[in-house]
Amino acid sequence: RVTTLAADGFSFGSTSNRWASMASFSREHGLLFIPSVGPGYDDSKIRPWNRANTKSRDGGRYYDRMWERALASGASVVSVTSYNEVQ
């Protein structure tokens, strides 16, 4: 399971405070869990209806917090989502 969104709370999988339990579940069931971190999130210029999911970079603190939670989850792989994400 890959959490491709770097907007914390946008979906169940992108909610970083759930990553530890998701990683544990994945290990127990022979699955790979890959959390996605990003420096912030703002796609309002192309998706104005999605402003509620904008995440400020907060001087780098948002990115730091996402990395801390990804590493704390015990995941063996972490993806980085940025301005030029490819889906």
PDB file of N, CA and C in Angstrom:
ATOM      1  N   ARG A   1       0.852  -1.184   0.000  1.00  0.00           N
ATOM      2  CA  ARG A   1       0.000   0.000   0.000  1.00  0.00           C
ATOM      3  C   ARG A   1       0.878   1.221   0.000  1.00  0.00           C
ATOM      4  N   VAL A   2       0.662   2.107  -0.935  1.00  0.00           N
ATOM      5  CA  VAL A   2       1.397   3.370  -1.008  1.00  0.00           C
ATOM      6  C   VAL A   2       0.425   4.500  -0.725  1.00  0.00           C
ATOM      7  N   THR A   3       0.822   5.405   0.176  1.00  0.00           N
ATOM      8  CA  THR A   3       0.002   6.578   0.446  1.00  0.00           C
ATOM      9  C   THR A   3       0.531   7.697  -0.438  1.00  0.00           C
ATOM     10  N   THR A   4      -0.058   7.905  -1.583  1.00  0.00           N
ATOM     11  CA  THR A   4       0.508   8.819  -2.576  1.00  0.00           C
ATOM     12  C   THR A   4       0.222  10.289  -2.316  1.00  0.00           C
ATOM     13  N   LEU A   5      -0.586  10.596  -1.353  1.00  0.00           N
ATOM     14  CA  LEU A   5      -0.916  11.996  -1.093  1.00  0.00           C
ATOM     15  C   LEU A   5      -0.097  12.541   0.069  1.00  0.00           C
ATOM     16  N   ALA A   6       0.470  13.706  -0.125  1.00  0.00           N
ATOM     17  CA  ALA A   6       1.265  14.322   0.933  1.00  0.00           C
ATOM     18  C   ALA A   6       0.457  15.326   1.740  1.00  0.00           C
ATOM     19  N   ALA A   7      -0.857  15.283   1.605  1.00  0.00           N
ATOM     20  CA  ALA A   7      -1.738  16.161   2.372  1.00  0.00           C
ATOM     21  C   ALA A   7      -2.249  15.361   3.572  1.00  0.00           C
ATOM     22  N   ASP A   8      -1.623  15.555   4.698  1.00  0.00           N
ATOM     23  CA  ASP A   8      -1.974  14.819   5.904  1.00  0.00           C
ATOM     24  C   ASP A   8      -3.461  14.975   6.198  1.00  0.00           C
ATOM     25  N   GLY A   9      -4.162  13.858   6.282  1.00  0.00           N
ATOM     26  CA  GLY A   9      -5.584  13.879   6.592  1.00  0.00           C
ATOM     27  C   GLY A   9      -6.502  13.895   5.388  1.00  0.00           C
ATOM     28  N   PHE A  10      -5.954  13.969   4.179  1.00  0.00           N
ATOM     29  CA  PHE A  10      -6.786  13.994   2.971  1.00  0.00           C
ATOM     30  C   PHE A  10      -7.579  12.695   2.820  1.00  0.00           C
ATOM     31  N   SER A  11      -6.938  11.584   3.145  1.00  0.00           N
ATOM     32  CA  SER A  11      -7.579  10.271   3.067  1.00  0.00           C
ATOM     33  C   SER A  11      -7.115   9.437   4.258  1.00  0.00           C
ATOM     34  N   PHE A  12      -7.706   8.285   4.436  1.00  0.00           N
ATOM     35  CA  PHE A  12      -7.295   7.395   5.519  1.00  0.00           C
ATOM     36  C   PHE A  12      -5.798   7.106   5.422  1.00  0.00           C
ATOM     37  N   GLY A  13      -5.346   6.726   4.230  1.00  0.00           N
ATOM     38  CA  GLY A  13      -3.943   6.363   4.036  1.00  0.00           C
ATOM     39  C   GLY A  13      -2.972   7.517   4.145  1.00  0.00           C
ATOM     40  N   SER A  14      -3.432   8.723   3.897  1.00  0.00           N
ATOM     41  CA  SER A  14      -2.528   9.868   3.988  1.00  0.00           C
ATOM     42  C   SER A  14      -2.515  10.498   5.379  1.00  0.00           C
ATOM     43  N   THR A  15      -3.262   9.943   6.310  1.00  0.00           N
ATOM     44  CA  THR A  15      -3.312  10.470   7.674  1.00  0.00           C
ATOM     45  C   THR A  15      -2.140   9.897   8.461  1.00  0.00           C
ATOM     46  N   SER A  16      -1.137  10.731   8.679  1.00  0.00           N
ATOM     47  CA  SER A  16       0.141  10.242   9.207  1.00  0.00           C
ATOM     48  C   SER A  16       0.065   9.633  10.601  1.00  0.00           C
ATOM     49  N   ASN A  17      -0.894  10.032  11.422  1.00  0.00           N
ATOM     50  CA  ASN A  17      -0.965   9.418  12.751  1.00  0.00           C
ATOM     51  C   ASN A  17      -1.540   7.995  12.687  1.00  0.00           C
ATOM     52  N   ARG A  18      -1.912   7.529  11.501  1.00  0.00           N
ATOM     53  CA  ARG A  18      -2.364   6.144  11.318  1.00  0.00           C
ATOM     54  C   ARG A  18      -1.274   5.254  10.721  1.00  0.00           C
ATOM     55  N   TRP A  19      -0.163   5.857  10.311  1.00  0.00           N
ATOM     56  CA  TRP A  19       0.858   5.103   9.592  1.00  0.00           C
ATOM     57  C   TRP A  19       1.462   3.959  10.396  1.00  0.00           C
ATOM     58  N   ALA A  20       1.695   4.142  11.673  1.00  0.00           N
ATOM     59  CA  ALA A  20       2.285   3.072  12.474  1.00  0.00           C
ATOM     60  C   ALA A  20       1.380   1.838  12.488  1.00  0.00           C
ATOM     61  N   SER A  21       0.084   2.036  12.675  1.00  0.00           N
ATOM     62  CA  SER A  21      -0.828   0.891  12.692  1.00  0.00           C
ATOM     63  C   SER A  21      -0.976   0.292  11.297  1.00  0.00           C
ATOM     64  N   MET A  22      -0.940   1.122  10.265  1.00  0.00           N
ATOM     65  CA  MET A  22      -1.029   0.610   8.901  1.00  0.00           C
ATOM     66  C   MET A  22       0.221  -0.204   8.549  1.00  0.00           C
ATOM     67  N   ALA A  23       1.375   0.268   8.992  1.00  0.00           N
ATOM     68  CA  ALA A  23       2.621  -0.458   8.735  1.00  0.00           C
ATOM     69  C   ALA A  23       2.617  -1.790   9.472  1.00  0.00           C
ATOM     70  N   SER A  24       2.141  -1.784  10.706  1.00  0.00           N
ATOM     71  CA  SER A  24       2.065  -3.010  11.491  1.00  0.00           C
ATOM     72  C   SER A  24       1.130  -4.023  10.835  1.00  0.00           C
ATOM     73  N   PHE A  25      -0.047  -3.572  10.429  1.00  0.00           N
ATOM     74  CA  PHE A  25      -1.004  -4.439   9.745  1.00  0.00           C
ATOM     75  C   PHE A  25      -0.370  -5.025   8.482  1.00  0.00           C
ATOM     76  N   SER A  26       0.311  -4.184   7.732  1.00  0.00           N
ATOM     77  CA  SER A  26       0.933  -4.633   6.484  1.00  0.00           C
ATOM     78  C   SER A  26       1.984  -5.706   6.742  1.00  0.00           C
ATOM     79  N   ARG A  27       2.833  -5.484   7.745  1.00  0.00           N
ATOM     80  CA  ARG A  27       3.861  -6.491   8.085  1.00  0.00           C
ATOM     81  C   ARG A  27       3.215  -7.816   8.484  1.00  0.00           C
ATOM     82  N   GLU A  28       2.182  -7.751   9.309  1.00  0.00           N
ATOM     83  CA  GLU A  28       1.500  -8.962   9.788  1.00  0.00           C
ATOM     84  C   GLU A  28       0.869  -9.758   8.652  1.00  0.00           C
ATOM     85  N   HIS A  29       0.544  -9.078   7.561  1.00  0.00           N
ATOM     86  CA  HIS A  29      -0.135  -9.734   6.443  1.00  0.00           C
ATOM     87  C   HIS A  29       0.740  -9.866   5.199  1.00  0.00           C
ATOM     88  N   GLY A  30       2.051  -9.691   5.377  1.00  0.00           N
ATOM     89  CA  GLY A  30       2.980  -9.866   4.265  1.00  0.00           C
ATOM     90  C   GLY A  30       2.856  -8.817   3.176  1.00  0.00           C
ATOM     91  N   LEU A  31       2.425  -7.633   3.558  1.00  0.00           N
ATOM     92  CA  LEU A  31       2.252  -6.543   2.600  1.00  0.00           C
ATOM     93  C   LEU A  31       3.322  -5.479   2.809  1.00  0.00           C
ATOM     94  N   LEU A  32       3.556  -4.690   1.812  1.00  0.00           N
ATOM     95  CA  LEU A  32       4.500  -3.580   1.899  1.00  0.00           C
ATOM     96  C   LEU A  32       3.720  -2.288   2.095  1.00  0.00           C
ATOM     97  N   PHE A  33       4.099  -1.531   3.101  1.00  0.00           N
ATOM     98  CA  PHE A  33       3.477  -0.235   3.364  1.00  0.00           C
ATOM     99  C   PHE A  33       4.487   0.856   3.045  1.00  0.00           C
ATOM    100  N   ILE A  34       4.100   1.821   2.218  1.00  0.00           N
ATOM    101  CA  ILE A  34       4.995   2.905   1.821  1.00  0.00           C
ATOM    102  C   ILE A  34       4.296   4.240   2.073  1.00  0.00           C
ATOM    103  N   PRO A  35       4.641   4.924   3.172  1.00  0.00           N
ATOM    104  CA  PRO A  35       4.060   6.243   3.395  1.00  0.00           C
ATOM    105  C   PRO A  35       4.688   7.269   2.457  1.00  0.00           C
ATOM    106  N   SER A  36       3.937   8.282   2.103  1.00  0.00           N
ATOM    107  CA  SER A  36       4.440   9.355   1.247  1.00  0.00           C
ATOM    108  C   SER A  36       4.533  10.649   2.040  1.00  0.00           C
ATOM    109  N   VAL A  37       5.689  11.265   1.973  1.00  0.00           N
ATOM    110  CA  VAL A  37       5.897  12.542   2.640  1.00  0.00           C
ATOM    111  C   VAL A  37       6.026  13.635   1.584  1.00  0.00           C
ATOM    112  N   GLY A  38       5.779  14.848   1.988  1.00  0.00           N
ATOM    113  CA  GLY A  38       5.911  15.978   1.083  1.00  0.00           C
ATOM    114  C   GLY A  38       6.150  17.245   1.874  1.00  0.00           C
ATOM    115  N   PRO A  39       6.671  18.267   1.225  1.00  0.00           N
ATOM    116  CA  PRO A  39       7.017  19.504   1.922  1.00  0.00           C
ATOM    117  C   PRO A  39       5.820  20.388   2.256  1.00  0.00           C
ATOM    118  N   GLY A  40       4.676  20.067   1.707  1.00  0.00           N
ATOM    119  CA  GLY A  40       3.455  20.840   1.869  1.00  0.00           C
ATOM    120  C   GLY A  40       2.518  20.420   0.748  1.00  0.00           C
ATOM    121  N   TYR A  41       1.382  21.063   0.653  1.00  0.00           N
ATOM    122  CA  TYR A  41       0.440  20.666  -0.392  1.00  0.00           C
ATOM    123  C   TYR A  41      -0.448  21.845  -0.730  1.00  0.00           C
ATOM    124  N   ASP A  42      -0.437  22.227  -2.002  1.00  0.00           N
ATOM    125  CA  ASP A  42      -1.316  23.296  -2.451  1.00  0.00           C
ATOM    126  C   ASP A  42      -1.548  23.135  -3.953  1.00  0.00           C
ATOM    127  N   ASP A  43      -2.661  22.574  -4.305  1.00  0.00           N
ATOM    128  CA  ASP A  43      -3.007  22.436  -5.727  1.00  0.00           C
ATOM    129  C   ASP A  43      -4.201  23.321  -6.084  1.00  0.00           C
ATOM    130  N   SER A  44      -4.413  24.363  -5.289  1.00  0.00           N
ATOM    131  CA  SER A  44      -5.595  25.198  -5.457  1.00  0.00           C
ATOM    132  C   SER A  44      -5.640  25.950  -6.793  1.00  0.00           C
ATOM    133  N   LYS A  45      -4.502  26.136  -7.446  1.00  0.00           N
ATOM    134  CA  LYS A  45      -4.520  26.833  -8.736  1.00  0.00           C
ATOM    135  C   LYS A  45      -5.102  25.956  -9.838  1.00  0.00           C
ATOM    136  N   ILE A  46      -4.968  24.643  -9.690  1.00  0.00           N
ATOM    137  CA  ILE A  46      -5.544  23.751 -10.703  1.00  0.00           C
ATOM    138  C   ILE A  46      -6.798  23.043 -10.203  1.00  0.00           C
ATOM    139  N   ARG A  47      -6.973  22.997  -8.887  1.00  0.00           N
ATOM    140  CA  ARG A  47      -8.165  22.383  -8.281  1.00  0.00           C
ATOM    141  C   ARG A  47      -8.699  23.324  -7.199  1.00  0.00           C
ATOM    142  N   PRO A  48      -9.323  24.428  -7.583  1.00  0.00           N
ATOM    143  CA  PRO A  48      -9.782  25.396  -6.581  1.00  0.00           C
ATOM    144  C   PRO A  48     -10.770  24.808  -5.577  1.00  0.00           C
ATOM    145  N   TRP A  49     -11.470  23.763  -5.939  1.00  0.00           N
ATOM    146  CA  TRP A  49     -12.417  23.107  -5.033  1.00  0.00           C
ATOM    147  C   TRP A  49     -11.691  22.327  -3.931  1.00  0.00           C
ATOM    148  N   ASN A  50     -10.377  22.172  -4.033  1.00  0.00           N
ATOM    149  CA  ASN A  50      -9.616  21.351  -3.087  1.00  0.00           C
ATOM    150  C   ASN A  50      -8.844  22.184  -2.068  1.00  0.00           C
ATOM    151  N   ARG A  51      -9.171  23.440  -1.895  1.00  0.00           N
ATOM    152  CA  ARG A  51      -8.425  24.316  -0.972  1.00  0.00           C
ATOM    153  C   ARG A  51      -8.403  23.793   0.462  1.00  0.00           C
ATOM    154  N   ALA A  52      -9.409  23.057   0.865  1.00  0.00           N
ATOM    155  CA  ALA A  52      -9.461  22.545   2.241  1.00  0.00           C
ATOM    156  C   ALA A  52      -8.294  21.622   2.557  1.00  0.00           C
ATOM    157  N   ASN A  53      -7.680  21.055   1.522  1.00  0.00           N
ATOM    158  CA  ASN A  53      -6.551  20.143   1.741  1.00  0.00           C
ATOM    159  C   ASN A  53      -5.188  20.813   1.611  1.00  0.00           C
ATOM    160  N   THR A  54      -5.166  22.124   1.465  1.00  0.00           N
ATOM    161  CA  THR A  54      -3.898  22.842   1.398  1.00  0.00           C
ATOM    162  C   THR A  54      -3.160  22.697   2.721  1.00  0.00           C
ATOM    163  N   LYS A  55      -1.877  22.374   2.641  1.00  0.00           N
ATOM    164  CA  LYS A  55      -1.028  22.231   3.829  1.00  0.00           C
ATOM    165  C   LYS A  55       0.165  23.163   3.679  1.00  0.00           C
ATOM    166  N   SER A  56       0.267  24.121   4.556  1.00  0.00           N
ATOM    167  CA  SER A  56       1.369  25.079   4.532  1.00  0.00           C
ATOM    168  C   SER A  56       2.697  24.373   4.818  1.00  0.00           C
ATOM    169  N   ARG A  57       3.752  24.843   4.203  1.00  0.00           N
ATOM    170  CA  ARG A  57       5.085  24.297   4.480  1.00  0.00           C
ATOM    171  C   ARG A  57       5.520  24.627   5.900  1.00  0.00           C
ATOM    172  N   ASP A  58       4.984  25.686   6.457  1.00  0.00           N
ATOM    173  CA  ASP A  58       5.236  26.060   7.844  1.00  0.00           C
ATOM    174  C   ASP A  58       6.737  26.129   8.153  1.00  0.00           C
ATOM    175  N   GLY A  59       7.472  26.750   7.242  1.00  0.00           N
ATOM    176  CA  GLY A  59       8.917  26.908   7.464  1.00  0.00           C
ATOM    177  C   GLY A  59       9.675  25.597   7.507  1.00  0.00           C
ATOM    178  N   GLY A  60       9.147  24.567   6.853  1.00  0.00           N
ATOM    179  CA  GLY A  60       9.799  23.257   6.836  1.00  0.00           C
ATOM    180  C   GLY A  60       9.302  22.305   7.914  1.00  0.00           C
ATOM    181  N   ARG A  61       8.526  22.819   8.847  1.00  0.00           N
ATOM    182  CA  ARG A  61       8.060  21.967   9.953  1.00  0.00           C
ATOM    183  C   ARG A  61       7.074  20.887   9.488  1.00  0.00           C
ATOM    184  N   TYR A  62       6.253  21.214   8.494  1.00  0.00           N
ATOM    185  CA  TYR A  62       5.316  20.208   7.976  1.00  0.00           C
ATOM    186  C   TYR A  62       6.093  19.016   7.410  1.00  0.00           C
ATOM    187  N   TYR A  63       7.117  19.293   6.613  1.00  0.00           N
ATOM    188  CA  TYR A  63       7.956  18.243   6.011  1.00  0.00           C
ATOM    189  C   TYR A  63       8.659  17.427   7.094  1.00  0.00           C
ATOM    190  N   ASP A  64       9.217  18.111   8.079  1.00  0.00           N
ATOM    191  CA  ASP A  64       9.875  17.421   9.193  1.00  0.00           C
ATOM    192  C   ASP A  64       8.915  16.485   9.909  1.00  0.00           C
ATOM    193  N   ARG A  65       7.719  16.986  10.190  1.00  0.00           N
ATOM    194  CA  ARG A  65       6.722  16.175  10.911  1.00  0.00           C
ATOM    195  C   ARG A  65       6.319  14.948  10.097  1.00  0.00           C
ATOM    196  N   MET A  66       6.147  15.112   8.792  1.00  0.00           N
ATOM    197  CA  MET A  66       5.801  13.971   7.935  1.00  0.00           C
ATOM    198  C   MET A  66       6.919  12.930   7.943  1.00  0.00           C
ATOM    199  N   TRP A  67       8.169  13.377   7.853  1.00  0.00           N
ATOM    200  CA  TRP A  67       9.302  12.441   7.903  1.00  0.00           C
ATOM    201  C   TRP A  67       9.379  11.735   9.252  1.00  0.00           C
ATOM    202  N   GLU A  68       9.189  12.477  10.329  1.00  0.00           N
ATOM    203  CA  GLU A  68       9.227  11.869  11.661  1.00  0.00           C
ATOM    204  C   GLU A  68       8.196  10.752  11.779  1.00  0.00           C
ATOM    205  N   ARG A  69       6.997  10.996  11.315  1.00  0.00           N
ATOM    206  CA  ARG A  69       5.933   9.990  11.403  1.00  0.00           C
ATOM    207  C   ARG A  69       6.186   8.822  10.456  1.00  0.00           C
ATOM    208  N   ALA A  70       6.733   9.094   9.280  1.00  0.00           N
ATOM    209  CA  ALA A  70       7.050   8.009   8.345  1.00  0.00           C
ATOM    210  C   ALA A  70       8.121   7.101   8.944  1.00  0.00           C
ATOM    211  N   LEU A  71       9.172   7.690   9.508  1.00  0.00           N
ATOM    212  CA  LEU A  71      10.235   6.882  10.111  1.00  0.00           C
ATOM    213  C   LEU A  71       9.745   6.146  11.351  1.00  0.00           C
ATOM    214  N   ALA A  72       8.922   6.804  12.151  1.00  0.00           N
ATOM    215  CA  ALA A  72       8.381   6.173  13.359  1.00  0.00           C
ATOM    216  C   ALA A  72       7.458   5.004  13.036  1.00  0.00           C
ATOM    217  N   SER A  73       6.890   4.990  11.838  1.00  0.00           N
ATOM    218  CA  SER A  73       5.976   3.899  11.466  1.00  0.00           C
ATOM    219  C   SER A  73       6.716   2.576  11.288  1.00  0.00           C
ATOM    220  N   GLY A  74       8.025   2.657  11.089  1.00  0.00           N
ATOM    221  CA  GLY A  74       8.794   1.437  10.859  1.00  0.00           C
ATOM    222  C   GLY A  74       8.789   0.986   9.411  1.00  0.00           C
ATOM    223  N   ALA A  75       8.246   1.782   8.528  1.00  0.00           N
ATOM    224  CA  ALA A  75       8.220   1.431   7.108  1.00  0.00           C
ATOM    225  C   ALA A  75       9.652   1.329   6.579  1.00  0.00           C
ATOM    226  N   SER A  76       9.886   0.364   5.710  1.00  0.00           N
ATOM    227  CA  SER A  76      11.234   0.180   5.163  1.00  0.00           C
ATOM    228  C   SER A  76      11.476   1.053   3.937  1.00  0.00           C
ATOM    229  N   VAL A  77      10.421   1.626   3.384  1.00  0.00           N
ATOM    230  CA  VAL A  77      10.513   2.486   2.208  1.00  0.00           C
ATOM    231  C   VAL A  77       9.598   3.697   2.433  1.00  0.00           C
ATOM    232  N   VAL A  78      10.056   4.857   1.990  1.00  0.00           N
ATOM    233  CA  VAL A  78       9.250   6.077   2.068  1.00  0.00           C
ATOM    234  C   VAL A  78       9.301   6.740   0.699  1.00  0.00           C
ATOM    235  N   SER A  79       8.161   7.178   0.189  1.00  0.00           N
ATOM    236  CA  SER A  79       8.164   7.926  -1.069  1.00  0.00           C
ATOM    237  C   SER A  79       8.043   9.408  -0.765  1.00  0.00           C
ATOM    238  N   VAL A  80       8.538  10.207  -1.705  1.00  0.00           N
ATOM    239  CA  VAL A  80       8.458  11.650  -1.570  1.00  0.00           C
ATOM    240  C   VAL A  80       7.582  12.190  -2.683  1.00  0.00           C
ATOM    241  N   THR A  81       6.523  12.885  -2.302  1.00  0.00           N
ATOM    242  CA  THR A  81       5.627  13.526  -3.248  1.00  0.00           C
ATOM    243  C   THR A  81       5.970  14.998  -3.268  1.00  0.00           C
ATOM    244  N   SER A  82       6.119  15.562  -4.447  1.00  0.00           N
ATOM    245  CA  SER A  82       6.500  16.958  -4.539  1.00  0.00           C
ATOM    246  C   SER A  82       5.668  17.664  -5.595  1.00  0.00           C
ATOM    247  N   TYR A  83       6.102  18.837  -5.991  1.00  0.00           N
ATOM    248  CA  TYR A  83       5.337  19.658  -6.930  1.00  0.00           C
ATOM    249  C   TYR A  83       5.121  18.985  -8.273  1.00  0.00           C
ATOM    250  N   ASN A  84       5.978  18.063  -8.634  1.00  0.00           N
ATOM    251  CA  ASN A  84       5.870  17.432  -9.943  1.00  0.00           C
ATOM    252  C   ASN A  84       5.489  15.950  -9.832  1.00  0.00           C
ATOM    253  N   GLU A  85       4.630  15.644  -8.883  1.00  0.00           N
ATOM    254  CA  GLU A  85       4.246  14.253  -8.675  1.00  0.00           C
ATOM    255  C   GLU A  85       3.679  13.626  -9.946  1.00  0.00           C
ATOM    256  N   VAL A  86       3.953  12.373 -10.117  1.00  0.00           N
ATOM    257  CA  VAL A  86       3.466  11.620 -11.275  1.00  0.00           C
ATOM    258  C   VAL A  86       2.595  10.495 -10.754  1.00  0.00           C
ATOM    259  N   GLN A  87       1.394  10.385 -11.276  1.00  0.00           N
ATOM    260  CA  GLN A  87       0.489   9.323 -10.825  1.00  0.00           C
ATOM    261  C   GLN A  87       0.212   8.386 -11.966  1.00  0.00           C
TER     262      GLN A  87
END
